[in-house]
PDB file of C-alpha atoms and ligand atoms in Angstrom:
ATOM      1  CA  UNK A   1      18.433 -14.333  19.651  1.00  0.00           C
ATOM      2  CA  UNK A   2      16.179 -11.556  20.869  1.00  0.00           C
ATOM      3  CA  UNK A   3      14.249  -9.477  18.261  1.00  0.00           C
ATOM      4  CA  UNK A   4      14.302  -6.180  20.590  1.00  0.00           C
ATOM      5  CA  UNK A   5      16.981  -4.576  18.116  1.00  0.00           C
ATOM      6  CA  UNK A   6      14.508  -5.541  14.603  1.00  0.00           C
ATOM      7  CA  UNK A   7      13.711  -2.902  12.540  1.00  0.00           C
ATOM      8  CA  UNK A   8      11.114  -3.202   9.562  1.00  0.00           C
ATOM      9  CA  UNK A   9      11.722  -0.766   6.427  1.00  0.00           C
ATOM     10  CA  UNK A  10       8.847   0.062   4.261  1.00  0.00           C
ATOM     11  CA  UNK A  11       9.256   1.604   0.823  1.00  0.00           C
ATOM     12  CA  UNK A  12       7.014   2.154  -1.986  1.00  0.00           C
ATOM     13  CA  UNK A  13       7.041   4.731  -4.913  1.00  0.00           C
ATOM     14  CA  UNK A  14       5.135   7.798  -5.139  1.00  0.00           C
ATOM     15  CA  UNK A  15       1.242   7.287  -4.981  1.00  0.00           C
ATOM     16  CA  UNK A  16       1.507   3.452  -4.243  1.00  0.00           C
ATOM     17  CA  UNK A  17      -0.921   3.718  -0.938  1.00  0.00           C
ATOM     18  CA  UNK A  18       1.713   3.110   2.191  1.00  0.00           C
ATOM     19  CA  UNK A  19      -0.018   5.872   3.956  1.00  0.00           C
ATOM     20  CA  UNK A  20      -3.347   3.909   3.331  1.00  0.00           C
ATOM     21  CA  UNK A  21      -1.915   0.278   3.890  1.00  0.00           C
ATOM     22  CA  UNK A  22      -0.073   1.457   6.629  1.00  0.00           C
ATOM     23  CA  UNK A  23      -3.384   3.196   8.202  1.00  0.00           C
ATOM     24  CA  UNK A  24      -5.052  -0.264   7.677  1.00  0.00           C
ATOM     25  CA  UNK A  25      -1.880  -2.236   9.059  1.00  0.00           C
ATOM     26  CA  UNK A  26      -2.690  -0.096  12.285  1.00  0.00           C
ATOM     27  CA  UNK A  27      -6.379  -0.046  12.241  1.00  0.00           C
ATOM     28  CA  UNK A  28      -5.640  -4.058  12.885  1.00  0.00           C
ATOM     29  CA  UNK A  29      -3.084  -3.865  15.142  1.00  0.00           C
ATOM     30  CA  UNK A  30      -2.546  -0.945  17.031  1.00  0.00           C
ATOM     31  CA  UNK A  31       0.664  -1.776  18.711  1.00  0.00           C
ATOM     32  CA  UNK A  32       2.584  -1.113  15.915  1.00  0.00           C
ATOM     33  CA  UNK A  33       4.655   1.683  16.151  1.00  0.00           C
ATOM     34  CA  UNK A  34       5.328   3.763  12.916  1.00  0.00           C
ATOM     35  CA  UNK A  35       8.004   6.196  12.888  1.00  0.00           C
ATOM     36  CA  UNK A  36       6.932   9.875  12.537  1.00  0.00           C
ATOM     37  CA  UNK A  37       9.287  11.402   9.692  1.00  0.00           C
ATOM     38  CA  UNK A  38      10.755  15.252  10.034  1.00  0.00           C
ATOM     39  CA  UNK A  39      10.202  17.233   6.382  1.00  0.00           C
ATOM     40  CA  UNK A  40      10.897  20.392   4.190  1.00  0.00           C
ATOM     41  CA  UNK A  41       8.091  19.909   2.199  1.00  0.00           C
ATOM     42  CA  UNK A  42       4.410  22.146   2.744  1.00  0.00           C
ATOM     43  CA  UNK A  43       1.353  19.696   4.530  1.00  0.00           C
ATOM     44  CA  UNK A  44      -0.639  18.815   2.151  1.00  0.00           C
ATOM     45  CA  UNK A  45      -4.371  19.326   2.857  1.00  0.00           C
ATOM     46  CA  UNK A  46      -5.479  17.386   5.752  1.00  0.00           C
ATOM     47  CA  UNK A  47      -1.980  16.263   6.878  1.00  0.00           C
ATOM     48  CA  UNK A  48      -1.462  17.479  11.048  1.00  0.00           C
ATOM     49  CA  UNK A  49       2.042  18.670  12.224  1.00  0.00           C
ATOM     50  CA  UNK A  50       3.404  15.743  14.549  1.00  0.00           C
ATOM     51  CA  UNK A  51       1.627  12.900  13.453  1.00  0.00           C
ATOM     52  CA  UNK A  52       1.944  12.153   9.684  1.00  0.00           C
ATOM     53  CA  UNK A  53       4.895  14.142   9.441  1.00  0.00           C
ATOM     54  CA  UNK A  54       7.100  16.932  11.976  1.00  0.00           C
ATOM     55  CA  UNK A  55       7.202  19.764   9.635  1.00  0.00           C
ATOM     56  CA  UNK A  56      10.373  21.838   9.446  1.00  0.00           C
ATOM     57  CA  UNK A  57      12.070  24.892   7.854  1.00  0.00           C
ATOM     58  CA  UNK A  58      15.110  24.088   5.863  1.00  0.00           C
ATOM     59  CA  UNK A  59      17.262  25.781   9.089  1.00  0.00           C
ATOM     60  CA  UNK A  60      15.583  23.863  11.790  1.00  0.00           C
ATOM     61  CA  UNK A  61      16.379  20.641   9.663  1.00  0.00           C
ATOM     62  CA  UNK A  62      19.513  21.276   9.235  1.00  0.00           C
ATOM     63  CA  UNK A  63      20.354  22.244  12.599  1.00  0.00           C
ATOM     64  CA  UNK A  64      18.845  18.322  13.933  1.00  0.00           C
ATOM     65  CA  UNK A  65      20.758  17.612  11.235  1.00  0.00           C
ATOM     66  CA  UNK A  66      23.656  18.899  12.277  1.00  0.00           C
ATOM     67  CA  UNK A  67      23.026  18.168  16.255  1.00  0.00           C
ATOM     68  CA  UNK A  68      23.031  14.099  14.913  1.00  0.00           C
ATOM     69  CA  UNK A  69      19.411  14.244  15.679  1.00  0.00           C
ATOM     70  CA  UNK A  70      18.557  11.524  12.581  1.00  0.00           C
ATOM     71  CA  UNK A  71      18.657   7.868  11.984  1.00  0.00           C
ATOM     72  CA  UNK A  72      19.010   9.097   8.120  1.00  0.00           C
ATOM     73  CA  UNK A  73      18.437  11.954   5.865  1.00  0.00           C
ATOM     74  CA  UNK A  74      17.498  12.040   2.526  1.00  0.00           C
ATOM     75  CA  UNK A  75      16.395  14.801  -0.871  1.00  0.00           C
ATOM     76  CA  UNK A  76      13.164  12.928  -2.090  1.00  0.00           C
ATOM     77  CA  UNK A  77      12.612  13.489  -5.433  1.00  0.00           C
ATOM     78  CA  UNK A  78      15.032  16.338  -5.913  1.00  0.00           C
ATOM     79  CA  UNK A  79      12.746  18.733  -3.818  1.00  0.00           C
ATOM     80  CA  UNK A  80      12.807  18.320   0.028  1.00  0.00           C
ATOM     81  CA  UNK A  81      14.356  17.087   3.294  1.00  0.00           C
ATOM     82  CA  UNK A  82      12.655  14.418   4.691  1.00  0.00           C
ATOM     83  CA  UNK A  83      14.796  12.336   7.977  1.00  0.00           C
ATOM     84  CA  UNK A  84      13.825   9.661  10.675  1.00  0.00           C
ATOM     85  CA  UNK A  85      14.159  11.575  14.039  1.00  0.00           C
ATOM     86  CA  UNK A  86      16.634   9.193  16.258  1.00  0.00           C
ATOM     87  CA  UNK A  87      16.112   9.236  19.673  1.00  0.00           C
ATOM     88  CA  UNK A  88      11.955   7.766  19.720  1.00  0.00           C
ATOM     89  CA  UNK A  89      13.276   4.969  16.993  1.00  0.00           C
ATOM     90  CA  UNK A  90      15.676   3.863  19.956  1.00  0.00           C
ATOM     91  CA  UNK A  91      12.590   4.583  22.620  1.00  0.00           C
ATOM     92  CA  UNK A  92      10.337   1.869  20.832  1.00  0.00           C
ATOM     93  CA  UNK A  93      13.396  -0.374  19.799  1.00  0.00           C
ATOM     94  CA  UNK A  94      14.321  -0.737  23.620  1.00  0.00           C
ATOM     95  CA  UNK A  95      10.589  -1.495  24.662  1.00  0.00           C
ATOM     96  CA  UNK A  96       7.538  -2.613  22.268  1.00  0.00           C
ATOM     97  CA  UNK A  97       7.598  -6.263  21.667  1.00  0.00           C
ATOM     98  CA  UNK A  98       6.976  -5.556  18.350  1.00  0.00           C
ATOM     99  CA  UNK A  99       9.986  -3.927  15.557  1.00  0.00           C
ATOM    100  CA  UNK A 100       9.302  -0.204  15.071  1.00  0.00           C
ATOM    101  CA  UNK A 101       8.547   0.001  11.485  1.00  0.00           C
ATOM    102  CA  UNK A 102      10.178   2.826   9.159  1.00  0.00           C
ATOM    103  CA  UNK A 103       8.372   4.148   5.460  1.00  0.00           C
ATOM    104  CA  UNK A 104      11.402   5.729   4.232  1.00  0.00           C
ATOM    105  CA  UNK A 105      12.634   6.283   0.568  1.00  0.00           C
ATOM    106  CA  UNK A 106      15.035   4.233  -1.315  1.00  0.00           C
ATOM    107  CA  UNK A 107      18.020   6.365  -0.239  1.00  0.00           C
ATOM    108  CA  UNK A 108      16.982   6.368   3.255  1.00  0.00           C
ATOM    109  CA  UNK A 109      16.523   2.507   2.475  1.00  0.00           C
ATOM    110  CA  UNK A 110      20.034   2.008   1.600  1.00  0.00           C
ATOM    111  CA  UNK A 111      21.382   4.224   3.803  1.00  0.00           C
ATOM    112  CA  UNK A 112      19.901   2.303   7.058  1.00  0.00           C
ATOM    113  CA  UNK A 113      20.628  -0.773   5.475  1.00  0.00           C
ATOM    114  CA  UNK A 114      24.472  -0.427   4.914  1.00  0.00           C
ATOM    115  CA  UNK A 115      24.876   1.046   8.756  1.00  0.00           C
ATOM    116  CA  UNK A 116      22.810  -1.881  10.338  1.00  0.00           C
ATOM    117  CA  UNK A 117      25.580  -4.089  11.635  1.00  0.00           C
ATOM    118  CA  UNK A 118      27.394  -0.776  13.295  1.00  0.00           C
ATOM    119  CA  UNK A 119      23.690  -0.058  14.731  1.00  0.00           C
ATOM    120  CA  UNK A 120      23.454  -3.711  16.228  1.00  0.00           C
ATOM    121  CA  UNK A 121      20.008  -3.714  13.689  1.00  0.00           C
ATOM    122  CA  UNK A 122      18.457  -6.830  12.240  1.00  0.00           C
ATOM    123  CA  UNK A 123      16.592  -4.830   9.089  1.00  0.00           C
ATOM    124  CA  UNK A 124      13.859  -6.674   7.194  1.00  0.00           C
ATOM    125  CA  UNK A 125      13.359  -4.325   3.995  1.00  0.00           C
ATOM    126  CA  UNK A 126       9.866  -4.546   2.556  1.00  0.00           C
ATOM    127  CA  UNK A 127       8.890  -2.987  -0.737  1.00  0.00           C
ATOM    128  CA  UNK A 128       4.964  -2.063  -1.250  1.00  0.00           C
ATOM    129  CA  UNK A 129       4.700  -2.296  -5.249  1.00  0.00           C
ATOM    130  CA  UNK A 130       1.852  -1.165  -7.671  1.00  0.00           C
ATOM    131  CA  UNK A 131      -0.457  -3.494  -9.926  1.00  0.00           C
ATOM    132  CA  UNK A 132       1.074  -1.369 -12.899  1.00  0.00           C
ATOM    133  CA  UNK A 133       2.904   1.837 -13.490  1.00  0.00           C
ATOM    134  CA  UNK A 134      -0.022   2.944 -15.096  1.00  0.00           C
ATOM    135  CA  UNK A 135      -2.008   2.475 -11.807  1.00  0.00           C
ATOM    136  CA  UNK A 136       0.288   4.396 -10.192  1.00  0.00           C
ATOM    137  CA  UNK A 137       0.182   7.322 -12.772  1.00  0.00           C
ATOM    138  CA  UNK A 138      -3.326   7.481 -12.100  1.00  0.00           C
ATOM    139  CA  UNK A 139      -3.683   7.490  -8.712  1.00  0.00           C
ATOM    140  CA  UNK A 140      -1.142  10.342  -8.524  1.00  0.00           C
ATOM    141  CA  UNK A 141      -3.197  12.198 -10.739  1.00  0.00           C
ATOM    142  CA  UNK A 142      -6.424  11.194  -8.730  1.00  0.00           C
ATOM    143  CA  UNK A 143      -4.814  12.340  -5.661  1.00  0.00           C
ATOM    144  CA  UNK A 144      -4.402  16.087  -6.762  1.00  0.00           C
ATOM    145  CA  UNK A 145      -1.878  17.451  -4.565  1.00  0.00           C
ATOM    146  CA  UNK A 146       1.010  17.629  -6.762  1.00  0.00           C
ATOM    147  CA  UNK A 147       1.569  20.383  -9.747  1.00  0.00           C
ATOM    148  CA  UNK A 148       2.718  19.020 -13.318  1.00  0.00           C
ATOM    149  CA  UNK A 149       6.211  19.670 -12.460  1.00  0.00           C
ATOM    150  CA  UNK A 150       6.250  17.436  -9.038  1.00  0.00           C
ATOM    151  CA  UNK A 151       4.569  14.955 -10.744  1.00  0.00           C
ATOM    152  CA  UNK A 152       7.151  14.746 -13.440  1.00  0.00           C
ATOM    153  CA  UNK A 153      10.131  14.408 -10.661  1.00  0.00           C
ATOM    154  CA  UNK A 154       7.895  11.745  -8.497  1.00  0.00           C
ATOM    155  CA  UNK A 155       7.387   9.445 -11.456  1.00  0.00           C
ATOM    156  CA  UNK A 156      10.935   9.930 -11.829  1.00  0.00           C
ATOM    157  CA  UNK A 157      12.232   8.596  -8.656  1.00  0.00           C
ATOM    158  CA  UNK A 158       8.918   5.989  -8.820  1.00  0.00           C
ATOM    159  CA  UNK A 159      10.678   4.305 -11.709  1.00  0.00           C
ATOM    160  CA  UNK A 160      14.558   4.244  -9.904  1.00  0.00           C
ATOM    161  CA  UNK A 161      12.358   2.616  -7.179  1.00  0.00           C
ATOM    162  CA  UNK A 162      10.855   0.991  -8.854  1.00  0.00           C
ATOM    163  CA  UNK A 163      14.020  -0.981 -10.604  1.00  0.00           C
ATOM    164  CA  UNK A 164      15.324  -1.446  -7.107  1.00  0.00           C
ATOM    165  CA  UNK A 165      13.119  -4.018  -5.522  1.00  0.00           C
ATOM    166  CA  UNK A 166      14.897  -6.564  -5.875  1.00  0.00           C
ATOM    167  CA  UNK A 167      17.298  -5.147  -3.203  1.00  0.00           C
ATOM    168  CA  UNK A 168      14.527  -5.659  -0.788  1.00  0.00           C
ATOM    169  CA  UNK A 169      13.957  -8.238   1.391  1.00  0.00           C
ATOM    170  CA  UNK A 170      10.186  -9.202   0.446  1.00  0.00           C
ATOM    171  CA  UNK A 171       7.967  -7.829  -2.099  1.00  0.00           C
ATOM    172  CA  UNK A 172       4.322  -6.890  -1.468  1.00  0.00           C
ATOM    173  CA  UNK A 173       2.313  -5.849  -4.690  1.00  0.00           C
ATOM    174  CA  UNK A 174      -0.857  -3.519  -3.208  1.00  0.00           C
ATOM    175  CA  UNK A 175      -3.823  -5.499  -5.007  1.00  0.00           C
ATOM    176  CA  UNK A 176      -6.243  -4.307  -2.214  1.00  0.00           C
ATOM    177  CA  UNK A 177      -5.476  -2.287   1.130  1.00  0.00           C
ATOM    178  CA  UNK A 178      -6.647  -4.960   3.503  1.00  0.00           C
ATOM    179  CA  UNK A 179      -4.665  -7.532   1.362  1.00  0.00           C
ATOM    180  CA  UNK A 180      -1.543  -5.173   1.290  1.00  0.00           C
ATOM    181  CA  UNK A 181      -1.958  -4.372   5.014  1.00  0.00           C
ATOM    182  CA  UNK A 182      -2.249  -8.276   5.535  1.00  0.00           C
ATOM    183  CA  UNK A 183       0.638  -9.188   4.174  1.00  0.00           C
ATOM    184  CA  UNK A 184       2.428  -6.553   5.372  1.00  0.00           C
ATOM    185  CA  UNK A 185       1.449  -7.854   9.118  1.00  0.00           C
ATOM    186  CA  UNK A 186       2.656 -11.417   8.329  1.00  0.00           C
ATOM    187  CA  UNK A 187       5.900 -10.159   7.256  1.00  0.00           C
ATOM    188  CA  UNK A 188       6.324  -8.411  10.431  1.00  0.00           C
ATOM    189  CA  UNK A 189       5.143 -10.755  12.793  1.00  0.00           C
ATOM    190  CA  UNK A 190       7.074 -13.718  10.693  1.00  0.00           C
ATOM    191  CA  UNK A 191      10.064 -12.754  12.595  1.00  0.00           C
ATOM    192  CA  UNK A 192       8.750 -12.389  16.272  1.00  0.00           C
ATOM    193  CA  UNK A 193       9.640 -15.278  18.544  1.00  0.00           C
ATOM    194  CA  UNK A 194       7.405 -16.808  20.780  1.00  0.00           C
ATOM    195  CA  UNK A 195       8.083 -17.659  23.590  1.00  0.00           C
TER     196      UNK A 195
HETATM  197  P1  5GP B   1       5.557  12.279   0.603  1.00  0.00           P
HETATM  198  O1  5GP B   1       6.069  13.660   0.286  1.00  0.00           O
HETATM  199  O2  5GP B   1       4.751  11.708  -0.534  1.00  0.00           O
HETATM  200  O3  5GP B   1       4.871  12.185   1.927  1.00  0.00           O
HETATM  201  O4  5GP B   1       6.838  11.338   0.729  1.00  0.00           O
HETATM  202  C1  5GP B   1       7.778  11.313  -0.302  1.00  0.00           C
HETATM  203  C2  5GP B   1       8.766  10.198  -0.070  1.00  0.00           C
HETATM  204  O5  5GP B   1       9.554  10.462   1.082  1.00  0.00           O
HETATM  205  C3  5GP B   1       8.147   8.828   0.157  1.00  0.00           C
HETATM  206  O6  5GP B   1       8.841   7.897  -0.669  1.00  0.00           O
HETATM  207  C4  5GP B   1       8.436   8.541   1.605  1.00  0.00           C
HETATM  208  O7  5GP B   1       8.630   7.153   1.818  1.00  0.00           O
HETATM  209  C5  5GP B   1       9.729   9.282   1.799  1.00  0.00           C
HETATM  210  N1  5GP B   1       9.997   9.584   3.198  1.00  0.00           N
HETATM  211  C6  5GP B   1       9.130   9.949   4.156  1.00  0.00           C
HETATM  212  N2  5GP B   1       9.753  10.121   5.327  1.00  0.00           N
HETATM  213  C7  5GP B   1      11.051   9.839   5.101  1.00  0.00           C
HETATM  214  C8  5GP B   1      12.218   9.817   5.930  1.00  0.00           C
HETATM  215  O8  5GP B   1      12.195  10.077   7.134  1.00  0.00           O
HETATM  216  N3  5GP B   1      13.390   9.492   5.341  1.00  0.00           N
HETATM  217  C9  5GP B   1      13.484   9.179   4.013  1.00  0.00           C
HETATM  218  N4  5GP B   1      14.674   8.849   3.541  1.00  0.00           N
HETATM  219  N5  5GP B   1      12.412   9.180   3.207  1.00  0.00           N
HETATM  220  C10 5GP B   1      11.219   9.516   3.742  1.00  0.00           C
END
C-alpha cells in the first residue's frame, strides 16, 4: 500500500514544548513538512505572520471558513479560532515522500480522525505528554505570555487533554527535546516503506 495519503497528528497540552520538539524534529530532518495553522489569537512576541502561524481577523476566518478553505476548525481553550488551511496539506500529501505532519488540538484531533476514511487518510495520532502536570504549570508560567485568566482556561483544556491520550495512537512523554524530537522521528518514519 502506498503511504502518499499518511498523515501524522501531533497534540500536546498547553506549554508541553511541540513548538520546541517540533523545531528540533526539523533541525534533524528538514524534509519534514509541518503544517502552518490559520488563528484568531494576537502573535505573541517573536512569532512571524506565515510561518508559525497565518494570523487572521475573526471575518477573514470565517470567510475561509465559510469558502471550505480548512481541513478542520476548532475554539482552543474557549478563546480563539485556530484551522489547518486545506489546499497545501493536499500539496505535500500528493508529493513529499514523507507524511505532512499536523500539531492540532484535541478537537481538531478528533475531528480529522473521524473524517479519515471519507479523506482516503491513513492518520497516525501522536500525543507529546509532560513529565508532570506540575512541569507543565511551570513552564507556562516561565513562558510569560499568557495573563492569569488564559492561564486558568489553558490548564483547563491541558487536563481534558490530558485524560484523552489514550485515544492516541502512540504516546511520547517530553523528558528532553532531542529525546522527544527522536522519538517523534521514529514514529514517523516507522511507517514509511522502503522500497
Ligand atoms: P497556541 O495558542 O499555544 O499556539 O496554540 C493553542 C492550541 O491550538 C495548541 O494546542 C495547538 O496545538 C492548537 N492548534 C494550533 N493550530 C491548530 C489548528 O490548525 N487546528 C486546531 N484544531 N488546533 C490548533
Amino acid at each position: 500500500m502506498s503511504h502518499s495519503r499518511r498523515l501524522i497528528i501531533l497534540t500536546g497540552p498547553t506549554a508541553v514544548g511541540k513548538g520546541t520538539v517540533e523545531a528540533a524534529l526539523r533541525a534533524k530532518h528538514p524534509e519534514i513538512w509541518v503544517s502552518v495553522s490559520a488563528t484568531t489569537r494576537a502573535p505573541r512576541p517573536g512569532e512571524e505572520n506565515g510561518k508559525d502561524y497565518i494570523f487572521l481577523s475573526n471575518d477573514s476566518f470565517n470567510q475561509m471558513k465559510e469558502a471550505g478553505d480548512f481541513l478542520e476548525t476548532a475554539v482552543v481553550h474557549g478563546m480563539a479560532q485556530y484551522g489547518t488551511p486545506l489546499q497545501p496539506v493536499l500539496d505535500h500529501l500528493t508529493n513529499d515522500a514523507l507524511p505532512p505532519v499536523l500539531e492540532i488540538d484535541l478537537q481538531g484531533a478528533r475531528r480529522v480522525k473521524k473524517h479519515a476514511a471519507e479523506l482516503g487518510l491513513e492518520i497516525l495520532s501522536i500525543f507529546l505528554a509532560p513529565p508532570s502536570f506540575d512541569d507543565l504549570i511551570s513552564r507556562l508560567s516561565e513562558r510569560g505570555t499568557e495573563s492569569e485568566e488564559q492561564k486558568k482556561a489553558r490548564l483547563q483544556t491541558a487536563r481534558t487533554e490530558l485524560a484523552a491520550q489514550d485515544e492516541f495512537d502512540c504516546v511520547i512523554v517530553n523528558q528532553t527535546v532531542d529525546s522527544a524530537a527522536d522519538e517523534l522521528w521514529d514514529a514517523i518514519a516507522s511507517g514509511i516503506e522502503t522500497i
